[in-house]
Short mmCIF file of C-alpha atoms in Angstrom, two decimals:
data_model
loop_
_atom_site.label_atom_id
_atom_site.label_comp_id
_atom_site.label_asym_id
_atom_site.label_seq_id
_atom_site.Cartn_x
_atom_site.Cartn_y
_atom_site.Cartn_z
CA MET A 1 78.59 192.08 107.10
CA THR A 2 76.98 193.79 104.11
CA GLU A 3 74.32 192.29 101.91
CA ASN A 4 76.92 191.73 99.16
CA ASP A 5 79.25 189.71 101.35
CA GLU A 6 76.43 187.47 102.41
CA LEU A 7 75.60 186.62 98.84
CA GLN A 8 78.96 185.00 98.32
CA ILE A 9 78.22 181.95 100.46
CA PRO A 10 74.89 180.20 99.82
CA ARG A 11 72.66 180.12 102.91
CA ASP A 12 72.45 176.32 103.09
CA ALA A 13 76.22 176.07 102.92
CA ARG A 14 76.59 178.54 105.77
CA ASP A 15 74.12 176.50 107.80
CA ASP A 16 76.16 173.38 107.06
CA MET A 17 79.29 175.04 108.32
CA ALA A 18 77.55 176.33 111.41
CA ALA A 19 76.11 172.89 112.09
CA GLN A 20 79.58 171.36 111.93
CA GLY A 21 80.74 173.92 114.44
CA ASP A 22 83.64 174.99 112.23
CA ASN A 23 82.98 178.71 112.31
CA LYS A 24 85.20 179.16 115.36
CA PRO A 25 88.10 181.60 114.96
CA ILE A 26 91.22 180.04 113.44
CA LEU A 27 93.42 181.37 116.27
CA ASP A 28 91.93 179.67 119.35
CA THR A 29 92.54 179.98 123.09
CA MET A 30 95.42 177.53 123.04
CA PHE A 31 97.27 179.66 120.51
CA TRP A 32 96.97 182.76 122.71
CA ILE A 33 98.06 180.78 125.78
CA ALA A 34 101.10 179.61 123.80
CA ALA A 35 101.89 183.17 122.69
CA VAL A 36 101.75 184.44 126.28
CA ALA A 37 103.83 181.46 127.50
CA VAL A 38 106.57 182.09 124.93
CA ALA A 39 106.61 185.82 125.73
CA GLY A 40 106.71 185.02 129.48
CA ALA A 41 109.56 182.53 129.08
CA TYR A 42 111.54 185.10 127.17
CA VAL A 43 110.94 187.87 129.68
CA ARG A 44 112.32 185.49 132.29
CA ALA A 45 115.28 184.65 130.03
CA ILE A 46 116.23 188.31 129.55
CA MET A 47 115.36 189.87 132.90
CA PHE A 48 115.60 187.15 135.54
CA THR A 49 118.24 184.73 134.31
CA PRO A 50 121.96 185.41 134.91
CA THR A 51 123.98 186.41 131.86
CA GLU A 52 126.51 183.83 130.71
CA ALA A 53 130.05 184.86 131.75
CA ARG A 54 131.91 184.44 128.46
CA GLN A 55 129.22 184.77 125.76
CA GLY A 56 127.34 187.66 127.36
CA LEU A 57 123.95 188.62 125.97
CA ALA A 58 124.41 186.53 122.82
CA GLN A 59 123.75 183.40 124.86
CA LYS A 60 120.13 184.52 125.46
CA ILE A 61 119.27 183.37 121.95
CA TYR A 62 119.88 179.83 123.15
CA TYR A 63 116.48 179.91 124.88
CA ILE A 64 114.82 180.21 121.47
CA HIS A 65 117.31 178.25 119.39
CA LEU A 66 117.28 174.95 121.26
CA PRO A 67 113.51 174.76 121.99
CA ALA A 68 112.77 175.62 118.35
CA ALA A 69 115.17 172.91 117.15
CA LEU A 70 113.69 170.26 119.45
CA ASN A 71 110.16 171.18 118.38
CA ALA A 72 111.12 171.03 114.72
CA TYR A 73 112.28 167.45 115.35
CA LEU A 74 108.98 166.80 117.15
CA ALA A 75 107.01 168.14 114.17
CA PHE A 76 109.01 166.09 111.65
CA THR A 77 108.52 162.98 113.77
CA ILE A 78 104.78 163.62 113.58
CA VAL A 79 105.07 163.90 109.78
CA ALA A 80 106.82 160.52 109.53
CA LEU A 81 104.36 158.77 111.88
CA CYS A 82 101.31 160.26 110.16
CA SER A 83 102.72 159.24 106.76
CA VAL A 84 102.95 155.62 107.88
CA VAL A 85 99.48 155.78 109.46
CA TYR A 86 98.02 157.28 106.29
CA LEU A 87 99.39 154.58 103.97
CA TRP A 88 98.17 151.96 106.43
CA LEU A 89 94.67 153.20 107.35
CA ARG A 90 94.00 155.76 104.58
CA ASP A 91 92.60 158.16 107.15
CA PRO A 92 92.51 161.69 105.65
CA ARG A 93 93.01 163.13 109.13
CA ALA A 94 96.49 161.58 109.25
CA ASP A 95 97.34 163.27 105.95
CA ARG A 96 96.07 166.62 107.17
CA LEU A 97 98.02 166.30 110.43
CA ALA A 98 101.18 165.44 108.46
CA GLU A 99 100.70 168.52 106.27
CA SER A 100 100.16 170.78 109.28
CA ALA A 101 103.13 169.37 111.20
CA ALA A 102 105.41 169.69 108.15
CA GLU A 103 104.55 173.35 107.73
CA VAL A 104 105.06 174.14 111.43
CA GLY A 105 108.30 172.12 111.36
CA VAL A 106 109.60 174.16 108.43
CA VAL A 107 108.75 177.38 110.32
CA PHE A 108 110.63 176.20 113.43
CA THR A 109 113.58 175.06 111.30
CA THR A 110 113.62 178.52 109.74
CA VAL A 111 113.76 179.99 113.28
CA VAL A 112 116.69 177.68 114.09
CA LEU A 113 118.52 178.62 110.89
CA THR A 114 117.99 182.34 111.57
CA THR A 115 118.82 182.44 115.28
CA GLY A 116 121.88 180.20 114.79
CA PRO A 117 123.85 182.60 112.55
CA ILE A 118 122.85 185.62 114.72
CA TRP A 119 124.52 183.85 117.65
CA GLY A 120 127.32 182.45 115.49
CA LYS A 121 128.54 185.83 114.21
CA PRO A 122 129.67 187.24 117.62
CA ILE A 123 130.66 183.88 119.13
CA TRP A 124 132.23 181.95 116.24
CA ASN A 125 132.99 185.08 114.21
CA THR A 126 131.17 183.62 111.22
CA TRP A 127 127.55 183.51 110.09
CA TRP A 128 127.75 180.04 108.71
CA THR A 129 130.01 177.03 108.85
CA TRP A 130 129.62 173.60 107.26
CA ASP A 131 129.42 171.87 110.58
CA ALA A 132 127.57 168.56 110.89
CA ARG A 133 124.52 169.85 112.76
CA LEU A 134 124.14 173.06 110.77
CA THR A 135 124.27 171.12 107.55
CA LEU A 136 121.78 168.54 108.80
CA THR A 137 119.34 171.28 109.85
CA LEU A 138 119.73 172.98 106.49
CA PHE A 139 118.91 169.71 104.75
CA LEU A 140 115.92 169.11 107.01
CA TRP A 141 114.67 172.46 105.77
CA PHE A 142 115.27 171.42 102.13
CA ILE A 143 113.55 168.05 102.52
CA TYR A 144 110.40 169.42 104.15
CA ALA A 145 110.29 172.53 101.96
CA SER A 146 110.20 170.23 98.93
CA TYR A 147 107.57 168.16 100.75
CA LEU A 148 105.41 171.28 100.88
CA VAL A 149 106.13 172.12 97.23
CA LEU A 150 105.14 168.57 96.26
CA ARG A 151 101.85 168.98 98.10
CA GLY A 152 101.19 172.18 96.18
CA ALA A 153 101.93 170.54 92.83
CA VAL A 154 99.38 167.70 93.00
CA ASP A 155 95.70 168.51 92.53
CA ASP A 156 94.00 165.21 93.27
CA PRO A 157 93.60 164.93 97.09
CA GLY A 158 94.06 161.14 97.20
CA MET A 159 97.18 161.24 95.05
CA ARG A 160 98.55 164.19 97.00
CA ALA A 161 98.11 162.30 100.26
CA ARG A 162 99.79 159.14 98.93
CA TYR A 163 102.70 160.99 97.32
CA SER A 164 103.40 163.12 100.34
CA ALA A 165 103.18 160.10 102.66
CA VAL A 166 105.79 158.32 100.51
CA LEU A 167 108.05 161.38 100.68
CA GLY A 168 107.40 161.78 104.41
CA ILE A 169 108.65 158.24 105.05
CA LEU A 170 111.65 158.46 102.70
CA GLY A 171 112.63 161.82 104.23
CA ALA A 172 112.73 160.26 107.69
CA LEU A 173 114.95 157.45 106.32
CA LEU A 174 117.28 159.99 104.70
CA ILE A 175 118.00 161.93 107.90
CA PRO A 176 120.38 159.34 109.46
CA PHE A 177 122.34 159.12 106.19
CA ILE A 178 122.82 162.87 105.93
CA HIS A 179 123.74 162.91 109.60
CA LEU A 180 126.36 160.18 109.10
CA SER A 181 127.82 161.77 105.98
CA VAL A 182 128.12 165.26 107.39
CA TYR A 183 129.55 163.81 110.60
CA LEU A 184 132.54 162.51 108.67
CA PHE A 185 133.44 166.18 108.29
CA ARG A 186 134.80 167.79 111.45
CA THR A 187 132.23 169.28 113.76
CA LEU A 188 132.33 172.74 115.39
CA HIS A 189 128.91 172.99 117.02
CA PRO A 190 128.88 173.17 120.84
CA MET A 191 128.52 169.67 122.20
CA PRO A 192 125.24 168.90 124.00
CA ILE A 193 125.13 170.41 127.46
CA VAL A 194 121.57 169.43 128.39
CA LEU A 195 120.58 166.32 126.45
CA LYS A 196 123.56 164.13 127.26
CA PRO A 197 123.93 160.95 129.30
CA GLU A 198 125.46 162.70 132.34
CA ARG A 199 123.79 165.41 134.38
CA PRO A 200 123.12 168.64 132.44
CA SER A 201 126.06 171.00 132.95
CA LEU A 202 123.91 174.14 132.78
CA PRO A 203 123.51 176.20 136.01
CA ASN A 204 120.15 175.60 137.67
CA GLU A 205 118.63 179.02 136.92
CA MET A 206 119.50 178.76 133.24
CA LEU A 207 118.20 175.20 133.12
CA THR A 208 114.86 176.32 134.62
CA THR A 209 114.55 179.11 132.05
CA LEU A 210 115.43 176.71 129.26
CA THR A 211 112.90 174.16 130.51
CA LEU A 212 110.16 176.82 130.75
CA SER A 213 111.02 178.06 127.28
CA PHE A 214 110.96 174.51 125.97
CA ILE A 215 107.51 173.88 127.48
CA ALA A 216 106.26 177.18 126.03
CA PHE A 217 107.56 176.16 122.61
CA VAL A 218 105.92 172.74 122.83
CA ILE A 219 102.57 174.45 123.54
CA LEU A 220 103.23 176.84 120.66
CA CYS A 221 104.13 173.97 118.34
CA ILE A 222 100.95 172.04 119.17
CA ALA A 223 98.83 175.20 118.99
CA LEU A 224 100.24 176.09 115.57
CA ILE A 225 99.69 172.57 114.25
CA ARG A 226 96.08 172.77 115.47
CA VAL A 227 95.61 176.17 113.82
CA ARG A 228 97.10 174.87 110.59
CA TYR A 229 94.92 171.75 110.78
CA ARG A 230 91.73 173.82 111.10
CA LEU A 231 92.89 176.01 108.23
CA SER A 232 93.29 172.90 106.09
CA VAL A 233 89.76 171.73 107.03
CA ALA A 234 88.38 175.18 106.18
CA ARG A 235 90.17 175.20 102.83
CA GLU A 236 88.72 171.81 101.97
CA GLN A 237 85.22 173.01 102.84
CA LEU A 238 85.75 176.10 100.72
CA ALA A 239 86.85 173.94 97.80
CA GLU A 240 83.73 171.80 98.21
CA LEU A 241 81.53 174.90 98.27
CA GLU A 242 83.16 176.29 95.16
CA ALA A 243 82.66 172.97 93.41
CA ARG A 244 78.87 173.09 94.02
CA MET B 1 102.52 134.04 85.02
CA PRO B 2 106.17 135.00 84.59
CA SER B 3 108.22 135.79 87.67
CA THR B 4 108.75 139.34 88.93
CA LEU B 5 112.35 139.34 87.77
CA ALA B 6 111.53 138.10 84.27
CA THR B 7 108.80 140.75 83.95
CA ALA B 8 111.19 143.42 85.21
CA LEU B 9 113.77 142.42 82.60
CA LEU B 10 111.08 142.62 79.93
CA ILE B 11 110.11 146.15 80.99
CA ALA B 12 113.75 147.19 81.14
CA ARG B 13 114.28 145.80 77.63
CA LYS B 14 111.28 147.72 76.37
CA ASP B 15 112.59 151.00 77.84
CA LEU B 16 116.08 150.45 76.49
CA ALA B 17 114.68 149.56 73.06
CA ILE B 18 112.76 152.86 73.00
CA GLU B 19 115.89 154.70 74.09
CA PHE B 20 118.06 152.85 71.57
CA ARG B 21 115.73 153.67 68.69
CA THR B 22 115.22 157.34 69.55
CA ARG B 23 118.59 158.01 71.21
CA THR B 24 117.35 161.37 72.43
CA ALA B 25 117.93 161.31 76.16
CA PHE B 26 121.21 159.41 76.18
CA PHE B 27 123.03 161.64 73.75
CA SER B 28 121.75 164.83 75.28
CA ALA B 29 122.81 163.53 78.70
CA ILE B 30 126.30 162.70 77.39
CA VAL B 31 126.75 166.09 75.73
CA PHE B 32 125.39 167.79 78.85
CA ALA B 33 127.87 165.87 81.02
CA LEU B 34 130.85 166.70 78.78
CA LEU B 35 129.84 170.36 78.69
CA GLY B 36 129.57 170.37 82.47
CA ILE B 37 133.04 168.87 82.87
CA VAL B 38 134.50 171.58 80.62
CA ILE B 39 132.59 174.45 82.24
CA PHE B 40 133.61 173.34 85.73
CA PHE B 41 137.24 173.45 84.69
CA PHE B 42 136.98 177.12 83.75
CA ALA B 43 134.94 178.02 86.82
CA TRP B 44 138.09 177.72 88.95
CA ASP B 45 141.49 179.28 88.64
CA SER B 46 143.50 176.22 87.56
CA THR B 47 146.73 177.77 88.85
CA ALA B 48 145.25 178.12 92.35
CA VAL B 49 143.27 174.88 92.62
CA ALA B 50 144.90 171.69 91.37
CA ALA B 51 142.78 169.77 88.85
CA ILE B 52 143.15 166.62 90.92
CA ASP B 53 141.49 168.31 93.92
CA LEU B 54 138.61 169.44 91.76
CA ALA B 55 138.03 166.27 89.76
CA PRO B 56 136.20 164.00 92.27
CA GLY B 57 133.62 166.68 93.05
CA VAL B 58 133.13 167.56 89.39
CA LEU B 59 132.79 163.91 88.43
CA TRP B 60 130.00 163.13 90.90
CA VAL B 61 128.11 166.37 90.65
CA ILE B 62 128.00 166.07 86.86
CA PHE B 63 127.05 162.40 87.13
CA THR B 64 124.12 163.30 89.39
CA PHE B 65 122.82 166.08 87.17
CA SER B 66 123.08 164.14 83.93
CA GLY B 67 121.49 161.12 85.63
CA LEU B 68 118.47 163.32 86.33
CA LEU B 69 117.96 163.73 82.58
CA GLY B 70 117.52 159.98 82.18
CA LEU B 71 115.29 159.71 85.26
CA GLN B 72 113.06 162.46 83.93
CA ARG B 73 112.42 160.38 80.85
CA SER B 74 111.89 157.10 82.67
CA PHE B 75 108.22 157.67 83.40
CA GLY B 76 107.91 160.54 80.94
CA VAL B 77 107.78 158.04 78.05
CA GLU B 78 104.79 156.30 79.68
CA THR B 79 102.63 159.43 79.52
CA ALA B 80 102.48 159.29 75.70
CA ASP B 81 99.21 157.61 74.62
CA ARG B 82 98.61 156.82 78.32
CA ALA B 83 101.00 153.88 78.05
CA MET B 84 101.16 153.79 81.85
CA ASP B 85 97.55 152.59 82.01
CA ALA B 86 98.45 149.60 79.83
CA LEU B 87 101.30 148.73 82.19
CA LEU B 88 98.95 149.00 85.16
CA VAL B 89 96.23 146.75 83.74
CA ALA B 90 98.77 144.13 82.73
CA PRO B 91 98.65 141.12 85.09
CA ILE B 92 102.07 141.78 86.55
CA PRO B 93 103.21 142.62 90.07
CA ARG B 94 103.71 146.36 90.55
CA GLU B 95 107.12 145.82 92.09
CA ALA B 96 108.12 144.44 88.67
CA ILE B 97 107.34 147.81 87.07
CA TYR B 98 109.59 149.54 89.60
CA LEU B 99 112.35 146.98 89.22
CA GLY B 100 112.19 147.08 85.41
CA LYS B 101 112.28 150.86 85.28
CA ALA B 102 115.14 150.90 87.79
CA LEU B 103 117.13 148.37 85.72
CA ALA B 104 116.69 150.45 82.57
CA ASN B 105 117.72 153.58 84.45
CA PHE B 106 120.74 151.76 85.84
CA ALA B 107 121.84 150.87 82.29
CA PHE B 108 121.33 154.52 81.28
CA VAL B 109 123.32 155.90 84.21
CA ALA B 110 126.07 153.28 83.82
CA GLY B 111 126.35 154.30 80.17
CA ILE B 112 126.84 157.92 81.24
CA GLN B 113 129.52 156.85 83.73
CA LEU B 114 131.39 154.90 81.04
CA VAL B 115 131.80 158.19 79.16
CA THR B 116 132.15 160.73 81.98
CA ILE B 117 134.71 158.89 84.12
CA PRO B 118 137.27 158.52 81.27
CA ALA B 119 136.47 162.08 80.16
CA VAL B 120 137.21 163.48 83.63
CA ALA B 121 140.34 161.30 83.79
CA ILE B 122 141.60 162.73 80.50
CA PHE B 123 140.59 166.38 80.96
CA TYR B 124 141.72 166.57 84.59
CA ASN B 125 144.78 164.40 84.07
CA LEU B 126 143.96 161.85 86.77
CA PRO B 127 146.31 159.02 87.74
CA MET B 128 143.95 156.11 87.03
CA GLY B 129 146.19 153.02 86.92
CA ASP B 130 145.42 150.79 89.92
CA ALA B 131 142.43 152.87 90.93
CA ILE B 132 140.09 151.47 88.28
CA PRO B 133 138.63 148.46 90.21
CA VAL B 134 137.83 150.51 93.33
CA LEU B 135 136.51 153.39 91.23
CA ALA B 136 134.24 150.92 89.43
CA ALA B 137 132.93 149.73 92.79
CA ILE B 138 132.25 153.33 93.91
CA ALA B 139 130.53 154.06 90.61
CA THR B 140 128.31 150.99 90.91
CA LEU B 141 127.30 151.81 94.48
CA ALA B 142 126.56 155.43 93.55
CA ALA B 143 124.55 154.43 90.48
CA ILE B 144 122.42 151.94 92.42
CA GLY B 145 121.55 154.52 95.08
CA LEU B 146 120.77 157.22 92.52
CA VAL B 147 118.54 154.91 90.51
CA ALA B 148 116.72 153.43 93.52
CA VAL B 149 115.48 156.81 94.73
CA GLY B 150 115.33 158.55 91.36
CA THR B 151 113.06 155.95 89.75
CA LEU B 152 110.46 156.34 92.50
CA PHE B 153 110.55 160.15 92.34
CA SER B 154 110.31 160.02 88.55
CA ALA B 155 107.06 158.06 88.89
CA MET B 156 105.71 160.72 91.25
CA ALA B 157 107.00 163.85 89.55
CA VAL B 158 105.54 162.93 86.15
CA ASN B 159 102.01 163.26 87.56
CA THR B 160 102.53 166.69 89.08
CA ARG B 161 102.14 170.15 87.63
CA LEU B 162 105.83 170.98 88.07
CA ALA B 163 107.27 167.71 86.68
CA GLU B 164 110.60 169.03 85.29
CA LEU B 165 111.21 171.20 88.32
CA LEU B 166 110.00 168.83 90.99
CA LEU B 167 112.17 165.81 90.12
CA PRO B 168 115.49 167.59 90.84
CA MET B 169 113.96 169.31 93.86
CA LEU B 170 112.80 166.03 95.39
CA SER B 171 115.86 164.02 94.37
CA LEU B 172 118.82 166.29 95.09
CA PRO B 173 118.57 166.23 98.90
CA PHE B 174 118.48 162.44 98.59
CA PHE B 175 121.56 162.47 96.34
CA VAL B 176 123.62 164.41 98.90
CA PRO B 177 124.87 161.33 100.79
CA ILE B 178 125.65 159.70 97.41
CA VAL B 179 127.64 162.68 96.12
CA MET B 180 129.45 163.08 99.44
CA GLY B 181 130.21 159.36 99.72
CA ALA B 182 131.32 158.94 96.13
CA SER B 183 133.46 162.06 95.93
CA GLY B 184 134.86 161.52 99.44
CA SER B 185 136.08 158.05 98.56
CA THR B 186 137.23 159.05 95.06
CA ALA B 187 139.27 161.91 96.53
CA ARG B 188 141.05 159.50 98.94
CA LEU B 189 141.65 157.11 96.07
CA MET B 190 143.08 159.77 93.73
CA ALA B 191 145.33 161.13 96.48
CA GLY B 192 146.87 157.67 96.70
CA ARG B 193 145.66 157.09 100.27
CA PRO B 194 145.07 153.53 101.53
CA ILE B 195 141.62 152.12 100.74
CA ALA B 196 140.90 151.87 104.47
CA GLU B 197 140.48 155.66 104.53
CA ALA B 198 137.72 155.47 101.92
CA LEU B 199 136.00 152.62 103.72
CA PRO B 200 133.65 154.68 105.96
CA TRP B 201 132.30 156.42 102.85
CA LEU B 202 131.86 153.13 101.01
CA ARG B 203 129.97 151.69 103.99
CA ILE B 204 127.58 154.63 104.01
CA LEU B 205 127.03 154.20 100.25
CA GLY B 206 126.38 150.47 100.65
CA ALA B 207 123.95 150.96 103.54
CA TYR B 208 122.18 153.73 101.62
CA ASP B 209 121.68 151.40 98.63
CA VAL B 210 120.22 148.59 100.74
CA VAL B 211 117.88 150.84 102.74
CA PHE B 212 116.54 152.76 99.76
CA ILE B 213 116.12 149.82 97.39
CA VAL B 214 113.96 148.07 100.00
CA ALA B 215 112.04 151.22 101.02
CA CYS B 216 111.41 152.42 97.46
CA ALA B 217 110.34 148.99 96.20
CA LEU B 218 107.85 148.76 99.09
CA LEU B 219 106.58 152.31 98.64
CA PHE B 220 106.39 152.31 94.85
CA PRO B 221 102.95 150.63 94.58
CA PHE B 222 101.51 153.55 96.61
CA THR B 223 102.55 156.02 93.92
CA LEU B 224 100.42 154.32 91.28
CA ASP B 225 96.76 154.96 90.55
CA GLU B 226 94.53 152.57 92.41
#
């Protein structure tokens, strides 16, 4: 660090930050563990899991697609719960967690919406179809993308937290209605083969790979939310420093 | 202290009086809606797509977009001379503000429907006849849902940096079930199908109205300055 760089942050402020122990790297151990786990799960999916008889290699994308989708739901559930908690207890940590989870959820939804068409083109012979689940996922993306835009458009932190909590709750209420409406159209998406009342109809080896991939994605999801949470804390501290 | 409902009616009357005296938003919304109906007609090849297949979609999409113009203004008028602060210090329940604004918006949107529905019927040559009572029911359900959500988002959007852009962005995903429900049931109706076929759509619309009126009325106080 040169003399010039040091001048940008006042010494007492740097001491404050050091005292709070917030000068750890943004990407922590858990993030790297998650990255290795996801890479490992995928190596297993490609090299050590049998190829599906009819879909061939295209089916491999399933090991990203489904875990990403489930984790997007997990993230959006966190947003809804944190929104309720924030309006109830007014704890800024709940607001920050909701923000972090929403952003990670939008990223996972983007993964779902990208991997889906890549699989859909060879298997369904179309990139996109207005099927119930595709449409619902697309709207999830819209709802939480506008949630993030709303956050960016309000300057006052208290107002931002209240507004986004209101939207977080309404968004969760909207999901069943979109689901019901789009379900009245015919559906083309493969029916559930793992999360259904009867036994999963996936061969054991594939199910193991899928489970491992799912666990890896859960770790990744939590790690990313933690990273995003620390980033939000750091941003707030920076704003405070700039205000001095 | 007057009851919540009486206060709400008073606020609605105030908003409608402002609108009646200035007449800015309503007329621009009507002209916008009529323009939309005409433009939509030329956006399709009328020899390939029958007007009757197009009409329900056009009707409800246009209704949604022109409704947004009224919603934009709902809390927009309160920013002038910080009129909102006066409403907030008044000794009235905050739910009454929401209810009053929603009632005024409902009158606005219903006024737009009274012009756009006959206009679509005339321009797209729709067989109205017996359909009018059911269509009125669909229109009422759609208007209630649109106003319930839109009023809340209007209160939020007006305080943000992107007000004009944010209101449609926040509202439109929420209007999707309304547009789908209303045009789905209108299409069945216009095709002369039995009402039973439109019933699932009407149920969704009804449930949507109940859920979002309750949720938005409860959440509205959180959008106000404390």
